[in-house]
Structure formats: structure tokens, C-alpha cells
Amino acid sequence: MRIAVVGGGYVGLVSGACLATLGWDVTVIESNADRYRALCEGRIPIYEPGLAELVLANRESGRLVFADRIHGSVSGADAVFLAVGTPSRRGDGHADLTYVFSAADDVAHALTSSTILVTKSTVPVGTGRRLERRMRELRPDLAIAVASNPEFLREGSAIGDFMQPDRVVIGASSTSARAILEQIYEPLARKGIPIWITGLESAELIKYAANSFLAMKIAFINEIADLCEKTGADIAEVSHGMGLDQRIGARFLSPGPGFGGSCFPKDTQALARIAQEAGAPSRLVETVVAVNDARKASMAGRILAICGGSVRGKKVAVLGLTFKPETDDMRDAPSISIVHRLVAEGASVNAYDPEGVDQARPLLPSNVVYADSATAAISDADIVVLVTEWKEFSAINASELAARMRGNVVVDFRNVLDGGALKAAGLIYYAIGRTMPPAASEVWHPFGRHRLVALA
Ligand code: UDX
């Protein structure tokens, strides 16, 4: 089976390398010259655990090759996957399909035989039908069937998510498209992975509905966390008790500063728009978008509240900038609004992130200092704020933290630090979804250190 994948970005590169691992001959087409050159030189332009090794292994086996243009790269392909970006359109939140249709047109012009055109990118319901009409218009001489095969990869675990998915979703309106895609995913079916075959529109909507539901689950647990802070409940215990219900499930019930990334924010906005325009508005999804945006904007205010209303002149160590661990992606990361607000309130920010600094620098105020380790960021800090739960942060020793800091406030927006040990080390510890520590008041420590004491 010969497969072409248009788009060598996050989805295209992971999908292409994994399809080659399944045993197919894959050409990944990347039109951006710098990215194409990097790929040809064996450099992976994105941070994704295991991807560099997988790409290298498949290139060495000859199953994976790169091209820099569609023309000449799709002829003879049994399937052409579109894995180009569908960013939120400026201003109205709709998915911008410019790249999808431009790539589809280029594919149509470049084809020399019939094939199937598969949307891997997340596209609004109805896009597949539009592409079918477009293909008939441009190439009435060929049979170009259109199918939808949405991906459910999470950044940081993308390869595992592709090779061991909960399910593969295929939306096809022709038996030829269905047969080819079933053959492509047969190696996964052999491992017992459910292959769900449905219609074009259903497959397109499954992607948006699944992402929006997961986003709603996160927004929900974040609101319950706020209620815990007011009622003396503990969000970790509430979440655990909820998750034991098989109908709810324990995953995606961890509270945080709000969801970010390249998908949840974009897909919830797009689904809200799609539903509005289809005459079936989803107030739930609209509310998820609003609640999440408000939460991200409010997180810095919690830091101020804990510090008695002001961080002016304080040195704040921010641990973690990316929207989640095991990625370098800063898209819609909660850290962006947190750091901007802290700087606007007069704090000086020392930030550390294992992978995200290069992506973060252009998005954050120019006076942010970037430390090369958590220890360096923490040194002499008055306040430590954990925003992204990179594994290394959970291993921070409480006594060492207390000794290195100048102040004594630790804010944990992911509830991954050992609050008991931190309090035992004399620190004021705030975690999400637990009773807030009393607002601290600023006093000069007898030994001249800037310590905050919790008011009774
Ligand atoms: C998501 C979907 O999970 C994936 O199926 C889809 O293909 C792409 O979008 P991704 O955005 O890469 O994947 O990461 P994910 O792990 O889903 O996290 C998304 C956001 O939700 C992150 O900001 C994360 O911090 C947050 N999150 C996740 C929570 O706040 N709590 C949770 O329990 C889980």
C-alpha cells in the first residue's frame, strides 16, 4: 500500500511515521522549506518523545520518505491523507480550511490515477462532502473517493495514541474508500483495536464532540475544585470518588489552571460555531469556552490574593510554561496570561521549562528571565508557582526548596507537590481545590529575609 501524507507538522509527521511502522510505504509532503530540510537532515522540528527514533528507523528501512511538493509525490498513491493545519479563523472561531482546500486542489491536479482523499485534520462537519464535489469538479476523469479519518493523538504521547488507540474512526461514503482504509488499519485491527466505520459527517462530528466533551469534563472538575475551596472538601478526594463510577471514569478529572493546547480551545470554539450555524446551538460548549477562558485569566489573581493583594517587587519563580508536560507547545498555554499579569503587577519573573523556552520567549514579556533549571529559578524567589506538571517538579525536595527561597509562598496549580512536606518546611502552600491558606501579610523576618506569615 502506498500512502501520501500532505503536511509534515505534528499530526502529519506522527501519522506518517506510524503508518510506515504499520508496514506501508509513506511519503510525507512538507512544503515549508526549513521544515523539509530539517526532516531530510534527520532533525525533527517538534518535540515529541520517541518521534525522532521512529522517523529515523522508517527512513532507514525505506518505508518513509519526504517530499517538498505535492506534484510528483501523490501519483500512484492508494490513499492521500490531508494532515494540514486547520487553525481558528481570525475573529469568528471557525476552523480555517484554506490549507485543506488548497492542498486538495493541488492533489487533484497532481493525480494520474484514482485514489482516496482522507481528511486526517480536524475539519467541520460537511467538509468531506464539499471535498467530494470539488474532486468531481476538478477531476471528473478520475474516481477520487473522500473519507474522514480523524486522529485522537495527545501531544507528549502521540505515538502510543496512534499505535494503541482506543479506536480508529473511519467515515466513508464509498465502499472503495472503506476497503482501502480498513486495509491500512488492518494491523491495528489484528491487535484488537476497534475500527469504527461510519458516515462522513458522523466521523467529522465524532472528533469535535469527543474533544469538546473532554474539554467540558476538565472545565467541570475545575469548577468543582473552586467549590471545594469554599466548602472544605478536597478536590483530589472528590475527583477520585467521582472517577470510580465507570460511567464517569477517572481520566481527565485533574483540576488545573484551565486547558490549553492546539486542539481543545480551537475545537470547542469551532464546534460552538458549527452548532450555531446549523441552528442547533450548544450552550454547553459555548459555556465551556467562556468558563475556561475566564479561569486562565483568573489564575494570577489567586497568586495576588495569597500574597495579600500585591506581588510588587517580588521575585516569582514560574515552573513550567508549556500547555502540558512532554511537549514544547505553548499554544493557548495558561502560563501566558499568568506571567503577563504578574509582570504587569510589578513582579519580576524567573521562568523555567524543560522544553518550551524557545516557543515561550516571543509570547512573554521581554523582561522575563529564563533559568536553565528549576533550582536556579527557585533561588531567592519570594514566590514559587508551578504551572505545568513536568515530572521533574514533583521530585523537588521541600526542605531544599525552603532553604533556597527568599520568601515562603508556594502555589501549585497542578496539585503535584507534597503539600504536607512543604508546610512542614515552613512554607505557605496553595493547591487547587483545597482550603485556601489565609491571606498572608508581609513582615520582615528578624534575619532580614522576606518571609510571609499566614494570618490566623
Ligand atoms: C487533546 C485530546 O486529548 C486529543 O485526543 C486530541 O487529538 C488533541 O487534543 P492534547 O491537547 O495534546 O490532546 O492534550 P491533552 O492531554 O488532552 O490536554 C489538553 C489540555 O487539558 C492541557 O492543557 C492539559 O493540561 C489539560 N488537562 C488535561 C487538564 O487540565 N486536566 C486533565 O485531567 C487533563
Coordinates of C-alpha atoms and ligand atoms in Angstrom, one line a residue:
M1 CA 0.0 0.0 0.0
R2 CA 1.4 3.4 -1.0
I3 CA 0.3 6.3 1.1
A4 CA 1.0 10.1 0.7
V5 CA 0.5 12.4 3.7
V6 CA 0.2 16.1 3.0
G7 CA 1.6 18.1 5.9
G8 CA 4.7 17.3 7.9
G9 CA 3.6 19.0 11.0
Y10 CA 2.6 17.5 14.3
V11 CA -0.3 15.2 13.0
G12 CA 1.2 14.5 9.6
L13 CA 4.7 13.5 10.8
V14 CA 3.4 11.3 13.6
S15 CA 0.8 9.7 11.4
G16 CA 3.3 9.2 8.5
A17 CA 5.9 7.6 10.7
C18 CA 3.3 5.4 12.4
L19 CA 1.7 4.3 9.1
A20 CA 5.2 3.4 7.9
T21 CA 5.7 1.4 11.1
L22 CA 2.5 -0.5 10.2
G23 CA 4.4 -1.6 7.1
W24 CA 3.1 0.8 4.4
D25 CA 5.2 2.9 2.0
V26 CA 4.7 6.5 3.1
T27 CA 5.7 9.8 1.6
V28 CA 5.3 12.8 3.9
I29 CA 5.0 16.1 1.9
E30 CA 6.2 19.2 3.7
S31 CA 6.1 22.4 1.7
N32 CA 7.9 24.6 4.3
A33 CA 11.5 24.7 3.1
D34 CA 13.1 24.9 6.5
R35 CA 11.0 22.1 7.9
Y36 CA 11.6 20.0 4.8
R37 CA 15.3 20.5 5.1
A38 CA 15.3 19.6 8.8
L39 CA 13.3 16.4 8.1
C40 CA 15.7 15.4 5.3
E41 CA 18.7 16.0 7.7
G42 CA 17.0 13.9 10.3
R43 CA 16.1 16.8 12.6
I44 CA 12.6 16.7 13.9
P45 CA 11.1 20.2 14.1
I46 CA 8.8 19.3 17.0
Y47 CA 9.4 17.9 20.5
E48 CA 7.6 14.5 20.7
P49 CA 9.0 11.7 22.8
G50 CA 10.2 8.8 20.5
L51 CA 9.3 10.5 17.2
A52 CA 12.9 11.1 16.1
E53 CA 13.8 7.4 16.6
L54 CA 10.6 6.3 14.8
V55 CA 11.2 8.6 11.8
L56 CA 14.9 7.5 11.6
A57 CA 14.0 3.8 11.7
N58 CA 11.4 4.1 9.0
R59 CA 13.6 6.2 6.8
E60 CA 16.4 3.7 7.1
S61 CA 14.0 0.9 6.1
G62 CA 13.0 2.9 3.1
R63 CA 9.3 2.9 4.1
L64 CA 9.3 6.6 4.9
V65 CA 10.4 9.3 2.5
F66 CA 9.9 13.1 2.5
A67 CA 9.0 15.4 -0.4
D68 CA 8.6 19.1 -0.6
R69 CA 5.8 19.3 -3.1
I70 CA 2.6 17.5 -3.9
H71 CA 3.2 17.4 -7.6
G72 CA 5.0 14.2 -8.4
S73 CA 4.5 12.8 -4.9
V74 CA 0.9 11.6 -4.9
S75 CA 0.8 9.7 -8.2
G76 CA 0.1 6.1 -7.7
A77 CA -0.8 6.6 -4.1
D78 CA -3.6 4.3 -2.8
A79 CA -4.6 6.9 -0.3
V80 CA -3.7 10.6 0.2
F81 CA -4.1 11.9 3.7
L82 CA -4.6 15.6 4.3
A83 CA -2.9 16.5 7.6
V84 CA -2.6 20.2 7.1
G85 CA -3.4 22.9 9.8
T86 CA -7.0 24.0 10.4
P87 CA -6.3 26.9 12.8
S88 CA -9.1 29.0 14.3
R89 CA -10.2 31.7 11.8
R90 CA -9.4 35.2 12.9
G91 CA -12.3 36.7 14.8
D92 CA -15.1 34.1 14.5
G93 CA -13.6 30.9 15.9
H94 CA -14.5 28.9 12.8
A95 CA -11.9 26.4 11.5
D96 CA -9.9 28.0 8.7
L97 CA -10.0 25.5 5.8
T98 CA -7.7 27.4 3.5
Y99 CA -4.9 24.9 3.7
V100 CA -7.2 21.9 3.4
F101 CA -8.8 23.1 0.1
S102 CA -5.5 24.4 -1.3
A103 CA -3.9 21.0 -0.6
A104 CA -6.9 19.1 -2.0
D105 CA -6.8 21.2 -5.2
D106 CA -3.1 20.6 -5.6
V107 CA -3.6 16.8 -5.1
A108 CA -6.4 16.8 -7.7
H109 CA -4.2 18.4 -10.3
A110 CA -1.3 16.1 -9.5
L111 CA -3.1 12.8 -9.6
T112 CA -2.6 10.5 -12.5
S113 CA -4.9 7.7 -11.3
S114 CA -7.9 7.2 -9.0
T115 CA -7.3 7.2 -5.2
I116 CA -8.9 8.2 -2.0
L117 CA -8.6 11.5 -0.3
V118 CA -8.6 11.2 3.5
T119 CA -9.0 14.1 5.9
K120 CA -6.8 13.5 8.9
S121 CA -7.0 17.1 10.0
T122 CA -9.9 18.1 12.2
V123 CA -12.5 19.6 9.8
P124 CA -16.0 20.9 10.3
V125 CA -19.0 18.6 9.6
G126 CA -19.7 18.7 5.9
T127 CA -16.1 19.3 4.7
G128 CA -15.9 15.8 3.3
R129 CA -19.0 16.4 1.1
R130 CA -17.5 19.7 -0.1
L131 CA -14.3 17.9 -1.0
E132 CA -16.2 15.3 -2.9
R133 CA -17.9 17.9 -5.0
R134 CA -14.5 19.7 -5.5
M135 CA -12.8 16.5 -6.7
R136 CA -15.6 15.7 -9.1
E137 CA -15.4 19.3 -10.5
L138 CA -11.6 19.2 -10.9
R139 CA -11.1 15.6 -12.0
P140 CA -14.3 14.2 -13.5
D141 CA -11.9 11.8 -15.3
L142 CA -10.9 10.1 -12.1
A143 CA -12.7 8.4 -9.2
I144 CA -11.5 10.2 -6.1
A145 CA -13.4 9.0 -3.1
V146 CA -13.3 11.1 0.0
A147 CA -13.1 9.8 3.6
S148 CA -12.7 11.1 7.1
N149 CA -10.1 9.6 9.5
P150 CA -9.8 11.9 12.5
E151 CA -6.8 11.5 14.8
F152 CA -7.1 11.4 18.6
L153 CA -3.4 11.9 19.4
R154 CA -2.3 13.7 22.6
E155 CA 0.9 15.7 22.5
G156 CA 3.5 14.0 24.5
S157 CA 2.0 10.5 24.0
A158 CA 1.2 10.8 20.3
I159 CA 3.0 7.6 19.1
G160 CA 1.4 5.4 21.7
D161 CA -2.0 7.0 21.0
F162 CA -1.6 6.2 17.2
M163 CA -0.3 2.7 17.7
Q164 CA -2.5 1.7 20.6
P165 CA -5.7 3.9 20.1
D166 CA -9.0 3.3 21.9
R167 CA -10.5 3.1 18.4
V168 CA -9.9 4.1 14.8
V169 CA -12.7 6.1 13.3
I170 CA -13.3 5.9 9.5
G171 CA -16.0 7.9 7.8
A172 CA -16.5 6.8 4.2
S173 CA -19.4 7.1 1.7
S174 CA -17.9 4.7 -0.8
T175 CA -17.0 1.0 -0.5
S176 CA -13.7 1.6 -2.2
A177 CA -12.6 4.2 0.4
R178 CA -13.8 1.9 3.2
A179 CA -12.0 -1.1 1.9
I180 CA -8.7 0.8 1.5
L181 CA -8.8 2.3 4.9
E182 CA -9.7 -1.0 6.5
Q183 CA -6.7 -2.5 4.8
I184 CA -4.4 0.4 6.0
Y185 CA -5.5 -0.1 9.6
E186 CA -5.7 -3.9 9.5
P187 CA -2.5 -4.3 11.5
L188 CA -4.3 -2.4 14.4
A189 CA -7.5 -4.4 13.9
R190 CA -5.4 -7.6 14.2
K191 CA -4.3 -6.3 17.7
G192 CA -8.0 -6.0 18.7
I193 CA -8.3 -2.2 18.2
P194 CA -11.9 -1.4 17.3
I195 CA -12.3 0.1 13.8
W196 CA -15.5 2.1 13.8
I197 CA -16.8 2.6 10.3
T198 CA -19.4 5.3 9.9
G199 CA -20.5 8.0 7.6
L200 CA -18.5 11.1 6.6
E201 CA -20.5 13.6 8.7
S202 CA -20.5 11.3 11.7
A203 CA -16.8 10.8 11.6
E204 CA -16.2 14.5 11.4
L205 CA -18.5 15.2 14.3
I206 CA -17.1 12.4 16.5
K207 CA -13.8 14.3 16.6
Y208 CA -15.3 17.6 17.6
A209 CA -17.7 16.0 20.0
A210 CA -15.0 13.9 21.7
N211 CA -12.7 16.9 22.2
S212 CA -15.4 19.1 23.4
F213 CA -16.7 16.5 25.8
L214 CA -13.2 16.1 27.2
A215 CA -12.8 19.8 27.5
M216 CA -16.1 20.0 29.3
K217 CA -15.0 17.4 31.7
I218 CA -11.9 19.4 32.6
A219 CA -13.9 22.7 32.9
F220 CA -16.4 20.8 35.1
I221 CA -13.7 19.5 37.5
N222 CA -12.1 22.9 37.7
E223 CA -15.4 24.4 38.8
I224 CA -15.9 21.7 41.4
A225 CA -12.3 22.5 42.6
D226 CA -13.4 26.1 43.2
L227 CA -16.4 24.8 45.2
C228 CA -14.0 22.6 47.2
E229 CA -12.0 25.6 48.2
K230 CA -15.2 27.2 49.6
T231 CA -16.6 24.2 51.4
G232 CA -13.6 22.4 52.9
A233 CA -13.8 19.5 50.5
D234 CA -10.6 18.1 48.8
I235 CA -10.7 18.0 45.0
A236 CA -8.4 15.0 44.8
E237 CA -10.7 13.0 47.0
V238 CA -13.8 14.3 45.2
S239 CA -12.3 13.5 41.8
H240 CA -11.3 10.1 42.9
G241 CA -14.7 9.3 44.3
M242 CA -16.3 10.5 41.1
G243 CA -13.9 8.6 38.8
L244 CA -14.7 5.3 40.5
D245 CA -18.0 5.5 38.7
Q246 CA -17.3 3.6 35.4
R247 CA -19.8 5.9 33.7
I248 CA -17.6 8.9 34.6
G249 CA -14.1 7.4 34.5
A250 CA -11.0 8.7 36.4
R251 CA -9.2 10.3 33.4
F252 CA -9.4 14.0 32.5
L253 CA -10.7 14.8 36.0
S254 CA -7.5 16.6 37.2
P255 CA -8.0 20.2 38.1
G256 CA -5.6 22.8 36.7
P257 CA -5.3 26.4 35.5
G258 CA -7.5 25.7 32.5
F259 CA -7.0 23.7 29.3
G260 CA -4.7 24.9 26.5
G261 CA -3.1 23.4 23.5
S262 CA -3.7 23.4 19.8
C263 CA -6.9 21.4 20.0
F264 CA -9.3 21.9 22.9
P265 CA -9.5 25.7 22.6
K266 CA -9.8 25.6 18.8
D267 CA -12.2 22.6 18.6
T268 CA -14.6 23.9 21.2
Q269 CA -14.8 27.3 19.5
A270 CA -15.3 25.6 16.1
L271 CA -18.0 23.3 17.4
A272 CA -19.8 26.2 19.1
R273 CA -19.7 28.0 15.7
I274 CA -20.8 24.9 13.7
A275 CA -23.7 24.3 16.1
Q276 CA -24.8 27.9 16.0
E277 CA -24.8 28.0 12.2
A278 CA -26.5 24.6 11.9
G279 CA -29.3 26.0 14.0
A280 CA -28.6 23.7 16.9
P281 CA -26.6 25.9 19.2
S282 CA -24.6 24.2 22.0
R283 CA -24.8 26.4 25.1
L284 CA -22.8 23.8 26.9
V285 CA -19.8 24.1 24.6
E286 CA -20.2 27.9 24.4
T287 CA -20.1 27.9 28.2
V288 CA -17.0 25.6 28.3
V289 CA -15.1 28.1 26.2
A290 CA -16.2 31.1 28.3
V291 CA -15.5 29.3 31.6
N292 CA -12.1 28.1 30.5
D293 CA -11.0 31.5 29.2
A294 CA -12.2 33.1 32.5
R295 CA -10.3 30.6 34.5
K296 CA -7.0 31.1 32.7
A297 CA -7.4 34.8 33.1
S298 CA -8.1 34.5 36.9
M299 CA -5.2 32.3 38.0
A300 CA -2.7 35.2 38.5
G301 CA -5.3 36.8 40.7
R302 CA -5.1 33.8 43.1
I303 CA -1.4 34.4 43.5
L304 CA -2.1 38.0 44.3
A305 CA -4.8 37.0 46.8
I306 CA -2.4 34.6 48.6
C307 CA 0.2 37.3 48.8
G308 CA -2.0 39.8 50.4
G309 CA -3.0 41.6 47.2
S310 CA 0.3 42.6 45.8
V311 CA 3.4 41.0 44.2
R312 CA 5.1 44.3 43.5
G313 CA 8.8 44.0 43.9
K314 CA 8.6 40.2 44.5
K315 CA 10.6 37.7 42.6
V316 CA 8.3 34.9 41.3
A317 CA 9.7 31.6 40.1
V318 CA 7.4 30.1 37.4
L319 CA 7.9 26.4 37.0
G320 CA 6.5 25.1 33.6
L321 CA 5.4 27.2 30.7
T322 CA 4.1 24.7 28.1
F323 CA 0.4 23.9 28.0
K324 CA 1.1 20.4 29.3
P325 CA 4.3 18.3 30.0
E326 CA 6.3 16.4 27.4
T327 CA 5.8 19.0 24.7
D328 CA 7.4 22.2 23.7
D329 CA 4.0 23.6 22.6
M330 CA 2.9 26.9 24.0
R331 CA -0.4 27.3 22.1
D332 CA -3.0 28.7 24.5
A333 CA -0.9 27.8 27.5
P334 CA -2.3 29.1 30.8
S335 CA 1.2 30.4 31.7
I336 CA 0.9 33.1 29.1
S337 CA -1.8 35.1 30.9
I338 CA -0.3 34.3 34.3
V339 CA 3.2 35.6 33.5
H340 CA 1.8 38.7 31.8
R341 CA -0.3 39.6 34.8
L342 CA 2.4 39.0 37.3
V343 CA 4.8 41.3 35.4
A344 CA 2.0 43.9 35.0
E345 CA 1.6 43.8 38.8
G346 CA 5.3 44.6 39.3
A347 CA 6.7 41.2 39.9
S348 CA 10.0 40.0 38.4
V349 CA 9.6 36.6 36.9
N350 CA 12.2 33.8 36.6
A351 CA 10.7 31.1 34.5
Y352 CA 11.9 27.6 33.8
D353 CA 10.6 25.0 31.4
P354 CA 12.4 21.8 30.2
E355 CA 11.4 22.2 26.6
G356 CA 9.2 25.2 26.0
V357 CA 11.5 28.3 26.5
D358 CA 12.2 28.9 22.7
Q359 CA 8.5 28.8 22.0
A360 CA 7.6 30.8 25.1
R361 CA 10.1 33.7 24.7
P362 CA 8.2 35.6 21.9
L363 CA 4.9 35.2 23.8
L364 CA 6.0 36.5 27.2
P365 CA 7.2 40.0 28.4
S366 CA 10.7 40.8 27.3
N367 CA 11.9 41.2 31.0
V368 CA 11.2 37.6 31.9
V369 CA 14.4 35.8 32.9
Y370 CA 14.7 32.2 31.8
A371 CA 16.5 29.9 34.2
D372 CA 18.2 26.7 33.0
S373 CA 16.9 24.6 35.9
A374 CA 14.1 24.6 38.4
T375 CA 16.7 25.1 41.2
A376 CA 18.1 28.2 39.5
A377 CA 14.6 29.6 39.1
I378 CA 13.7 29.0 42.7
S379 CA 16.9 30.5 44.2
D380 CA 16.0 33.7 46.1
A381 CA 12.4 33.6 44.9
D382 CA 9.7 35.1 47.1
I383 CA 7.0 33.0 45.5
V384 CA 7.2 29.8 43.5
V385 CA 4.3 29.0 41.1
L386 CA 4.0 25.6 39.4
V387 CA 2.0 25.9 36.2
T388 CA 2.9 22.8 34.2
E389 CA 3.3 19.4 35.8
W390 CA 6.6 18.3 34.4
K391 CA 7.7 15.1 36.2
E392 CA 10.9 16.7 37.5
F393 CA 9.0 19.2 39.5
S394 CA 7.2 16.5 41.6
A395 CA 10.7 15.4 42.8
I396 CA 11.5 18.9 44.3
N397 CA 12.7 18.4 47.9
A398 CA 10.6 20.6 50.3
S399 CA 13.5 21.4 52.7
E400 CA 15.8 22.4 49.8
L401 CA 13.0 24.5 48.3
A402 CA 12.5 26.3 51.6
A403 CA 16.2 26.9 52.0
R404 CA 16.7 28.2 48.5
M405 CA 13.7 30.5 48.5
R406 CA 13.9 34.0 50.0
G407 CA 10.2 34.1 50.6
N408 CA 7.8 31.2 51.6
V409 CA 4.8 31.1 49.3
V410 CA 4.4 28.1 47.0
V411 CA 1.4 28.0 44.6
D412 CA 0.7 24.6 42.9
F413 CA -1.7 24.9 40.0
R414 CA -1.5 21.2 39.3
N415 CA -1.6 19.7 42.8
V416 CA 1.6 17.7 42.2
L417 CA 3.8 18.9 45.0
D418 CA 3.9 17.4 48.5
G419 CA 1.9 20.0 50.4
G420 CA 2.5 18.3 53.8
A421 CA 6.2 18.3 53.4
L422 CA 6.2 21.9 52.2
K423 CA 4.1 23.1 55.1
A424 CA 6.4 21.1 57.5
A425 CA 9.3 23.0 55.9
G426 CA 7.6 26.3 57.0
L427 CA 6.2 27.2 53.6
I428 CA 2.7 28.6 52.8
Y429 CA 1.3 26.1 50.2
Y430 CA -1.7 26.7 48.0
A431 CA -3.1 23.9 45.9
I432 CA -6.2 24.0 43.7
G433 CA -9.3 22.6 45.2
R434 CA -8.3 22.7 48.8
T435 CA -9.0 25.2 51.5
M436 CA -7.1 28.4 50.6
P437 CA -4.3 29.3 53.1
P438 CA -5.2 32.5 54.9
A439 CA -4.1 35.6 53.0
A440 CA -0.6 36.2 54.1
S441 CA 0.7 39.5 55.3
E442 CA 4.2 40.8 54.7
V443 CA 6.5 41.1 57.6
W444 CA 10.3 41.5 57.7
H445 CA 11.8 38.3 59.1
P446 CA 14.2 39.1 62.0
F447 CA 17.1 37.8 60.0
G448 CA 16.2 40.2 57.1
R449 CA 14.6 37.5 54.9
H450 CA 11.4 38.4 53.2
R451 CA 9.0 35.9 54.7
L452 CA 5.2 36.0 54.6
V453 CA 3.3 34.7 57.6
A454 CA -0.2 33.3 57.3
L455 CA -2.6 35.4 59.3
A456 CA -4.5 33.3 61.8
Ligands
UDX1 C1 -6.2 16.7 23.0 C2 -7.0 15.4 23.0 O1 -6.8 14.7 24.3 C3 -6.6 14.5 21.9 O2 -7.4 13.4 21.8 C4 -6.8 15.3 20.6 O3 -6.4 14.6 19.4 C5 -6.0 16.6 20.6 O4 -6.4 17.4 21.8 P1 -3.8 17.5 23.7 O5 -4.4 18.8 23.5 O6 -2.5 17.1 23.0 O7 -4.8 16.3 23.2 O8 -3.5 17.2 25.3 P2 -4.4 16.7 26.5 O9 -3.6 15.8 27.2 O10 -5.7 16.3 26.0 O11 -4.5 18.1 27.4 C6 -5.2 19.2 26.9 C7 -5.3 20.2 28.0 O12 -6.1 19.8 29.0 C8 -3.9 20.5 28.6 O13 -3.8 21.9 28.8 C9 -4.0 19.8 29.9 O14 -3.2 20.4 30.9 C10 -5.5 19.9 30.3 N1 -5.9 18.8 31.2 C11 -5.9 17.6 30.7 C12 -6.4 19.1 32.4 O15 -6.4 20.3 32.8 N2 -6.8 18.2 33.2 C13 -6.9 16.9 32.8 O16 -7.3 16.0 33.6 C14 -6.4 16.5 31.5

